[in-house]
Amino acid sequence: MEFRVLEYFLAVVKEESISGAAKFLHLSQPTLSRQLKDMENELGKTLFIRSNRKIKLTEEGLILRKRAEEIIELMKKAQAEINLSDEILAGNIYIGAGETVGVRELIRVFKNLRKEYPLINLHIVSGDKTTVLEDLEHGLIDFALVFGKVDNNRYDGFSLKSVDCFGVMMRKDDPLAEKDIIKPDDLFNKPLILSRQLYKDNNISELLSCDKKKINIVGTYNLLFNGSLMVEEGIGYAICFDNIINVTGDSKLCFRPLSVEIRPKMSLVWKKNQVFTKLSEKFLDNIKNIKD
């Protein structure tokens, strides 16, 4: 399958019609239709549901769209890196990270680096551990900032200073808000909202030092802003990190630390045997001063 055919495919997805995509690509409609049909024959799958109004994707077409977008992005990234001048440090740094104030340390390193090299740019992709490691595997980001254990057979990296600790976000009018510190037994059988990573790792009972039967999980979130909306609407209590959602002023929410202080290890990781650009190497050299 040729790279340009993937671009044709994505153009049809965007325009939702072959005629619209053909016009956008400056191709004849029969030529584009033939290219798409050849692609379907090569894959042995039907990618489009054709109708008089709009073209929709089949399940296989949806899978191809996701992968095609990744391939196109990787190609653009590779072209930009190859075209960089040997004399001028310029380009992009891509970091995937969960919601943590620890990102601030990376931003400060970039800020200082940019004073010396003003043609560099920083792109932060927000997501939980599952999401950012998937992006790292696909080459869409250079580094991932994650919490907890990582597979040392797949990734290199080092630990950073942990700045986050778990606590509970709740409504200010909740009875538990009167407490300065929340004990695990305060949460037994209470409706809890967990991050997707915490839920997937299945270690909430260890965090709260209690039997799983006493834990009532009613929801999960990927990004804490959505979790905070669930809390605000009275669905439950969010187990989360502090200093991510503003709970001051007119906010209906508050944060209370857990009596059991748990500070998970924060690591900056990258794929083993990864070939770094000069910019990524420079960034990594500068960021090592925030290691433990």
mmCIF file of C-alpha atoms in Angstrom:
data_model
loop_
_atom_site.group_PDB
_atom_site.id
_atom_site.type_symbol
_atom_site.label_atom_id
_atom_site.label_comp_id
_atom_site.label_asym_id
_atom_site.label_seq_id
_atom_site.Cartn_x
_atom_site.Cartn_y
_atom_site.Cartn_z
ATOM 1 C CA MET A 1 0.000 0.000 0.000
ATOM 2 C CA GLU A 2 1.474 3.324 -1.065
ATOM 3 C CA PHE A 3 1.773 6.335 1.218
ATOM 4 C CA ARG A 4 -0.115 8.601 -1.194
ATOM 5 C CA VAL A 5 -3.065 6.174 -1.266
ATOM 6 C CA LEU A 6 -3.377 6.555 2.517
ATOM 7 C CA GLU A 7 -3.525 10.317 1.962
ATOM 8 C CA TYR A 8 -6.292 9.755 -0.616
ATOM 9 C CA PHE A 9 -8.151 7.578 1.872
ATOM 10 C CA LEU A 10 -7.970 10.219 4.618
ATOM 11 C CA ALA A 11 -9.110 12.915 2.194
ATOM 12 C CA VAL A 12 -12.256 10.880 1.439
ATOM 13 C CA VAL A 13 -12.828 10.443 5.185
ATOM 14 C CA LYS A 14 -12.516 14.195 5.719
ATOM 15 C CA GLU A 15 -14.703 15.245 2.767
ATOM 16 C CA GLU A 16 -17.187 12.379 3.310
ATOM 17 C CA SER A 17 -17.488 11.957 -0.441
ATOM 18 C CA ILE A 18 -15.332 10.774 -3.318
ATOM 19 C CA SER A 19 -16.267 13.740 -5.475
ATOM 20 C CA GLY A 20 -15.334 16.227 -2.741
ATOM 21 C CA ALA A 21 -12.038 14.437 -2.064
ATOM 22 C CA ALA A 22 -11.231 14.271 -5.774
ATOM 23 C CA LYS A 23 -11.727 18.021 -6.060
ATOM 24 C CA PHE A 24 -9.549 18.624 -3.001
ATOM 25 C CA LEU A 25 -6.802 16.326 -4.345
ATOM 26 C CA HIS A 26 -7.048 17.679 -7.909
ATOM 27 C CA LEU A 27 -7.791 14.194 -9.237
ATOM 28 C CA SER A 28 -10.532 12.911 -11.476
ATOM 29 C CA GLN A 29 -13.298 11.075 -9.646
ATOM 30 C CA PRO A 30 -12.804 7.821 -11.637
ATOM 31 C CA THR A 31 -9.074 7.843 -10.824
ATOM 32 C CA LEU A 32 -9.703 8.265 -7.116
ATOM 33 C CA SER A 33 -12.457 5.634 -7.096
ATOM 34 C CA ARG A 34 -10.116 3.155 -8.788
ATOM 35 C CA GLN A 35 -7.333 3.829 -6.270
ATOM 36 C CA LEU A 36 -9.708 3.247 -3.353
ATOM 37 C CA LYS A 37 -11.101 0.078 -4.900
ATOM 38 C CA ASP A 38 -7.587 -1.264 -5.474
ATOM 39 C CA MET A 39 -6.812 -0.558 -1.807
ATOM 40 C CA GLU A 40 -9.911 -2.481 -0.684
ATOM 41 C CA ASN A 41 -8.942 -5.381 -2.953
ATOM 42 C CA GLU A 42 -5.402 -5.380 -1.579
ATOM 43 C CA LEU A 43 -6.679 -5.516 1.998
ATOM 44 C CA GLY A 44 -9.499 -7.897 1.182
ATOM 45 C CA LYS A 45 -11.879 -5.712 3.191
ATOM 46 C CA THR A 46 -14.659 -3.248 2.467
ATOM 47 C CA LEU A 47 -13.645 0.119 3.927
ATOM 48 C CA PHE A 48 -16.569 2.327 2.913
ATOM 49 C CA ILE A 49 -20.329 2.223 3.160
ATOM 50 C CA ARG A 50 -21.348 4.116 0.039
ATOM 51 C CA SER A 51 -24.630 6.036 -0.194
ATOM 52 C CA ASN A 52 -26.078 8.911 -2.210
ATOM 53 C CA ARG A 53 -25.349 11.440 0.558
ATOM 54 C CA LYS A 54 -22.221 10.649 2.531
ATOM 55 C CA ILE A 55 -19.588 7.959 2.629
ATOM 56 C CA LYS A 56 -19.214 6.282 6.000
ATOM 57 C CA LEU A 57 -16.524 3.945 7.251
ATOM 58 C CA THR A 58 -16.956 0.286 8.050
ATOM 59 C CA GLU A 59 -15.393 -1.126 11.216
ATOM 60 C CA GLU A 60 -12.290 -2.032 9.187
ATOM 61 C CA GLY A 61 -12.272 1.476 7.713
ATOM 62 C CA LEU A 62 -12.265 2.995 11.196
ATOM 63 C CA ILE A 63 -9.242 0.891 12.121
ATOM 64 C CA LEU A 64 -7.410 1.950 8.967
ATOM 65 C CA ARG A 65 -8.226 5.625 9.590
ATOM 66 C CA LYS A 66 -6.569 5.520 13.016
ATOM 67 C CA ARG A 67 -3.445 3.823 11.684
ATOM 68 C CA ALA A 68 -3.296 6.006 8.566
ATOM 69 C CA GLU A 69 -3.398 9.151 10.687
ATOM 70 C CA GLU A 70 -0.523 7.808 12.789
ATOM 71 C CA ILE A 71 1.519 6.934 9.689
ATOM 72 C CA ILE A 72 0.971 10.362 8.129
ATOM 73 C CA GLU A 73 1.963 12.071 11.381
ATOM 74 C CA LEU A 74 5.083 9.926 11.673
ATOM 75 C CA MET A 75 6.073 10.728 8.106
ATOM 76 C CA LYS A 76 5.693 14.472 8.718
ATOM 77 C CA LYS A 77 7.708 14.152 11.913
ATOM 78 C CA ALA A 78 10.466 12.227 10.121
ATOM 79 C CA GLN A 79 10.633 14.737 7.278
ATOM 80 C CA ALA A 80 10.910 17.637 9.735
ATOM 81 C CA GLU A 81 13.722 15.914 11.647
ATOM 82 C CA ILE A 82 15.675 15.014 8.499
ATOM 83 C CA ASN A 83 15.402 18.554 7.130
ATOM 84 C CA LEU A 84 16.860 20.153 10.239
ATOM 85 C CA SER A 85 20.082 22.039 9.711
ATOM 86 C CA ASP A 86 23.242 20.592 11.205
ATOM 87 C CA GLU A 87 24.186 24.031 12.470
ATOM 88 C CA ILE A 88 20.885 25.194 13.944
ATOM 89 C CA LEU A 89 19.091 23.327 16.732
ATOM 90 C CA ALA A 90 15.407 23.493 15.833
ATOM 91 C CA GLY A 91 12.369 21.266 15.763
ATOM 92 C CA ASN A 92 9.829 19.693 18.072
ATOM 93 C CA ILE A 93 9.830 17.785 21.334
ATOM 94 C CA TYR A 94 6.810 15.554 21.992
ATOM 95 C CA ILE A 95 6.018 14.446 25.540
ATOM 96 C CA GLY A 96 3.100 12.339 26.710
ATOM 97 C CA ALA A 97 2.122 12.897 30.328
ATOM 98 C CA GLY A 98 -0.613 12.311 32.830
ATOM 99 C CA GLU A 99 -2.132 15.122 34.828
ATOM 100 C CA THR A 100 0.553 16.090 37.324
ATOM 101 C CA VAL A 101 2.298 19.236 38.455
ATOM 102 C CA GLY A 102 5.485 17.293 37.742
ATOM 103 C CA VAL A 103 5.051 18.409 34.128
ATOM 104 C CA ARG A 104 5.999 21.885 35.327
ATOM 105 C CA GLU A 105 9.592 20.730 35.840
ATOM 106 C CA LEU A 106 9.796 19.577 32.219
ATOM 107 C CA ILE A 107 8.318 22.856 31.044
ATOM 108 C CA ARG A 108 10.911 24.830 33.004
ATOM 109 C CA VAL A 109 13.715 22.836 31.415
ATOM 110 C CA PHE A 110 12.254 23.520 27.982
ATOM 111 C CA LYS A 111 11.851 27.218 28.767
ATOM 112 C CA ASN A 112 15.537 27.543 29.661
ATOM 113 C CA LEU A 113 16.563 25.543 26.611
ATOM 114 C CA ARG A 114 14.467 27.724 24.333
ATOM 115 C CA LYS A 115 16.310 30.833 25.505
ATOM 116 C CA GLU A 116 19.380 29.374 23.812
ATOM 117 C CA TYR A 117 17.544 27.755 20.902
ATOM 118 C CA PRO A 118 14.475 29.866 20.021
ATOM 119 C CA LEU A 119 13.446 27.667 17.083
ATOM 120 C CA ILE A 120 12.392 24.699 19.216
ATOM 121 C CA ASN A 121 8.805 23.855 20.159
ATOM 122 C CA LEU A 122 7.255 21.749 22.903
ATOM 123 C CA HIS A 123 4.136 19.598 22.432
ATOM 124 C CA ILE A 124 2.547 17.947 25.477
ATOM 125 C CA VAL A 125 0.011 15.183 24.846
ATOM 126 C CA SER A 126 -2.211 14.609 27.879
ATOM 127 C CA GLY A 127 -3.350 11.124 28.761
ATOM 128 C CA ASP A 128 -3.077 8.374 31.318
ATOM 129 C CA LYS A 129 -0.319 5.763 31.431
ATOM 130 C CA THR A 130 -2.039 3.467 28.948
ATOM 131 C CA THR A 131 -2.539 6.221 26.390
ATOM 132 C CA VAL A 132 0.915 7.803 26.513
ATOM 133 C CA LEU A 133 2.760 4.469 26.413
ATOM 134 C CA GLU A 134 0.716 3.503 23.369
ATOM 135 C CA ASP A 135 1.740 6.782 21.696
ATOM 136 C CA LEU A 136 5.348 6.097 22.672
ATOM 137 C CA GLU A 137 5.182 2.626 21.117
ATOM 138 C CA HIS A 138 3.859 4.102 17.868
ATOM 139 C CA GLY A 139 6.574 6.758 17.743
ATOM 140 C CA LEU A 140 4.131 9.646 18.084
ATOM 141 C CA ILE A 141 5.978 11.072 21.113
ATOM 142 C CA ASP A 142 9.621 11.152 22.200
ATOM 143 C CA PHE A 143 9.168 10.756 25.951
ATOM 144 C CA ALA A 144 6.479 9.636 28.376
ATOM 145 C CA LEU A 145 6.038 10.864 31.942
ATOM 146 C CA VAL A 146 4.307 8.079 33.853
ATOM 147 C CA PHE A 147 3.571 6.874 37.374
ATOM 148 C CA GLY A 148 4.148 3.407 38.735
ATOM 149 C CA LYS A 149 6.092 0.473 37.363
ATOM 150 C CA VAL A 150 7.279 0.328 33.766
ATOM 151 C CA ASP A 151 8.575 -2.584 31.721
ATOM 152 C CA ASN A 152 12.366 -2.277 31.866
ATOM 153 C CA ASN A 153 12.660 -4.676 28.942
ATOM 154 C CA ARG A 154 10.816 -2.215 26.701
ATOM 155 C CA TYR A 155 11.779 1.196 28.097
ATOM 156 C CA ASP A 156 14.768 3.123 29.347
ATOM 157 C CA GLY A 157 14.396 6.063 31.693
ATOM 158 C CA PHE A 158 14.917 7.410 35.167
ATOM 159 C CA SER A 159 12.904 8.474 38.174
ATOM 160 C CA LEU A 160 12.046 12.093 38.831
ATOM 161 C CA LYS A 161 11.260 13.754 42.109
ATOM 162 C CA SER A 162 7.759 12.719 43.090
ATOM 163 C CA VAL A 163 5.629 15.779 43.815
ATOM 164 C CA ASP A 164 2.172 14.224 43.952
ATOM 165 C CA CYS A 165 0.287 12.346 46.617
ATOM 166 C CA PHE A 166 -3.153 10.772 46.595
ATOM 167 C CA GLY A 167 -6.125 12.372 48.271
ATOM 168 C CA VAL A 168 -9.875 12.746 47.893
ATOM 169 C CA MET A 169 -11.800 15.339 45.919
ATOM 170 C CA MET A 170 -15.352 15.961 47.113
ATOM 171 C CA ARG A 171 -18.049 18.597 47.256
ATOM 172 C CA LYS A 172 -17.553 21.325 49.842
ATOM 173 C CA ASP A 173 -21.003 20.640 51.253
ATOM 174 C CA ASP A 174 -20.213 16.956 51.856
ATOM 175 C CA PRO A 175 -19.969 15.873 55.526
ATOM 176 C CA LEU A 176 -16.470 14.468 54.932
ATOM 177 C CA ALA A 177 -15.312 17.955 53.896
ATOM 178 C CA GLU A 178 -15.334 18.892 57.586
ATOM 179 C CA LYS A 179 -12.358 16.585 58.127
ATOM 180 C CA ASP A 180 -8.783 17.797 57.575
ATOM 181 C CA ILE A 181 -7.553 14.321 56.678
ATOM 182 C CA ILE A 182 -9.484 11.394 55.226
ATOM 183 C CA LYS A 183 -8.891 7.956 56.716
ATOM 184 C CA PRO A 184 -9.396 4.850 54.569
ATOM 185 C CA ASP A 185 -12.329 3.695 56.680
ATOM 186 C CA ASP A 186 -14.075 7.019 55.968
ATOM 187 C CA LEU A 187 -14.386 5.803 52.383
ATOM 188 C CA PHE A 188 -15.554 2.240 53.018
ATOM 189 C CA ASN A 189 -18.650 1.584 50.882
ATOM 190 C CA LYS A 190 -18.671 5.218 49.716
ATOM 191 C CA PRO A 191 -19.134 5.742 45.935
ATOM 192 C CA LEU A 192 -15.616 6.156 44.575
ATOM 193 C CA ILE A 193 -14.449 7.556 41.231
ATOM 194 C CA LEU A 194 -11.003 6.359 40.126
ATOM 195 C CA SER A 195 -8.576 7.209 37.368
ATOM 196 C CA ARG A 196 -8.546 4.642 34.579
ATOM 197 C CA GLN A 197 -4.960 3.714 35.500
ATOM 198 C CA LEU A 198 -5.774 3.189 39.169
ATOM 199 C CA TYR A 199 -8.792 1.115 38.189
ATOM 200 C CA LYS A 200 -6.824 -0.925 35.650
ATOM 201 C CA ASP A 201 -3.908 -1.532 38.036
ATOM 202 C CA ASN A 202 -6.470 -2.851 40.503
ATOM 203 C CA ASN A 203 -4.530 -1.617 43.531
ATOM 204 C CA ILE A 204 -7.148 0.608 45.163
ATOM 205 C CA SER A 205 -7.574 -1.904 48.002
ATOM 206 C CA GLU A 206 -3.825 -1.671 48.654
ATOM 207 C CA LEU A 207 -4.013 2.122 48.559
ATOM 208 C CA LEU A 208 -6.822 2.164 51.124
ATOM 209 C CA SER A 209 -5.487 -0.842 53.074
ATOM 210 C CA CYS A 210 -8.812 -2.620 53.075
ATOM 211 C CA ASP A 211 -10.750 -5.570 51.682
ATOM 212 C CA LYS A 212 -12.014 -5.166 48.112
ATOM 213 C CA LYS A 213 -15.530 -5.951 49.325
ATOM 214 C CA LYS A 214 -15.587 -2.613 51.181
ATOM 215 C CA ILE A 215 -14.811 -0.630 48.019
ATOM 216 C CA ASN A 216 -17.673 0.735 45.931
ATOM 217 C CA ILE A 217 -16.402 1.941 42.550
ATOM 218 C CA VAL A 218 -19.071 3.847 40.633
ATOM 219 C CA GLY A 219 -17.035 5.427 37.840
ATOM 220 C CA THR A 220 -13.676 6.114 36.229
ATOM 221 C CA TYR A 221 -12.070 9.029 34.415
ATOM 222 C CA ASN A 222 -9.220 9.433 31.969
ATOM 223 C CA LEU A 223 -8.583 13.134 32.626
ATOM 224 C CA LEU A 224 -9.394 14.563 36.044
ATOM 225 C CA PHE A 225 -11.430 17.489 34.725
ATOM 226 C CA ASN A 226 -14.144 15.029 33.706
ATOM 227 C CA GLY A 227 -13.782 13.285 37.048
ATOM 228 C CA SER A 228 -14.275 16.619 38.818
ATOM 229 C CA LEU A 229 -17.555 17.121 36.945
ATOM 230 C CA MET A 230 -18.724 13.742 38.198
ATOM 231 C CA VAL A 231 -17.858 14.792 41.740
ATOM 232 C CA GLU A 232 -19.546 18.170 41.322
ATOM 233 C CA GLU A 233 -22.742 16.467 40.182
ATOM 234 C CA GLY A 234 -22.737 14.335 43.328
ATOM 235 C CA ILE A 235 -21.866 10.968 41.796
ATOM 236 C CA GLY A 236 -19.125 10.214 44.301
ATOM 237 C CA TYR A 237 -15.645 10.912 45.668
ATOM 238 C CA ALA A 238 -12.640 11.061 43.322
ATOM 239 C CA ILE A 239 -9.350 9.484 44.381
ATOM 240 C CA CYS A 240 -6.803 11.707 42.695
ATOM 241 C CA PHE A 241 -3.708 13.895 42.949
ATOM 242 C CA ASP A 242 -3.777 17.382 44.450
ATOM 243 C CA ASN A 243 -3.027 20.653 42.618
ATOM 244 C CA ILE A 244 -4.594 19.604 39.307
ATOM 245 C CA ILE A 245 -8.130 20.952 39.651
ATOM 246 C CA ASN A 246 -8.647 24.400 41.173
ATOM 247 C CA VAL A 247 -10.694 23.924 44.336
ATOM 248 C CA THR A 248 -10.295 27.478 45.665
ATOM 249 C CA GLY A 249 -12.575 30.498 45.472
ATOM 250 C CA ASP A 250 -16.068 29.807 44.134
ATOM 251 C CA SER A 251 -15.358 26.160 43.362
ATOM 252 C CA LYS A 252 -17.940 23.729 44.710
ATOM 253 C CA LEU A 253 -15.162 21.228 45.343
ATOM 254 C CA CYS A 254 -12.443 20.665 47.908
ATOM 255 C CA PHE A 255 -9.491 18.310 48.309
ATOM 256 C CA ARG A 256 -8.497 16.435 51.438
ATOM 257 C CA PRO A 257 -5.318 14.349 51.771
ATOM 258 C CA LEU A 258 -5.441 10.717 52.758
ATOM 259 C CA SER A 259 -4.069 9.792 56.154
ATOM 260 C CA VAL A 260 -1.915 7.157 54.462
ATOM 261 C CA GLU A 261 0.627 9.115 52.443
ATOM 262 C CA ILE A 262 1.402 7.409 49.157
ATOM 263 C CA ARG A 263 3.692 9.041 46.618
ATOM 264 C CA PRO A 264 3.987 6.838 43.528
ATOM 265 C CA LYS A 265 7.264 6.907 41.604
ATOM 266 C CA MET A 266 7.277 9.286 38.648
ATOM 267 C CA SER A 267 9.455 8.295 35.687
ATOM 268 C CA LEU A 268 10.472 9.818 32.390
ATOM 269 C CA VAL A 269 10.818 6.957 29.904
ATOM 270 C CA TRP A 270 11.545 6.323 26.241
ATOM 271 C CA LYS A 271 11.711 3.248 24.021
ATOM 272 C CA LYS A 272 14.795 1.074 24.280
ATOM 273 C CA ASN A 273 17.266 1.599 21.432
ATOM 274 C CA GLN A 274 15.395 4.754 20.450
ATOM 275 C CA VAL A 275 17.274 6.935 17.979
ATOM 276 C CA PHE A 276 17.093 10.474 19.333
ATOM 277 C CA THR A 277 17.237 13.658 17.319
ATOM 278 C CA LYS A 278 19.911 16.152 18.381
ATOM 279 C CA LEU A 279 17.158 18.216 19.982
ATOM 280 C CA SER A 280 15.815 15.279 22.009
ATOM 281 C CA GLU A 281 19.331 14.460 23.188
ATOM 282 C CA LYS A 282 19.906 18.054 24.241
ATOM 283 C CA PHE A 283 16.584 18.138 26.090
ATOM 284 C CA LEU A 284 17.368 14.879 27.866
ATOM 285 C CA ASP A 285 20.798 16.141 28.920
ATOM 286 C CA ASN A 286 19.205 19.261 30.391
ATOM 287 C CA ILE A 287 16.434 17.431 32.178
ATOM 288 C CA LYS A 288 18.696 15.009 34.016
ATOM 289 C CA ASN A 289 19.377 17.649 36.650
ATOM 290 C CA ILE A 290 15.904 17.071 38.109
ATOM 291 C CA LYS A 291 16.561 13.402 38.786
ATOM 292 C CA ASP A 292 16.436 12.103 42.327
#
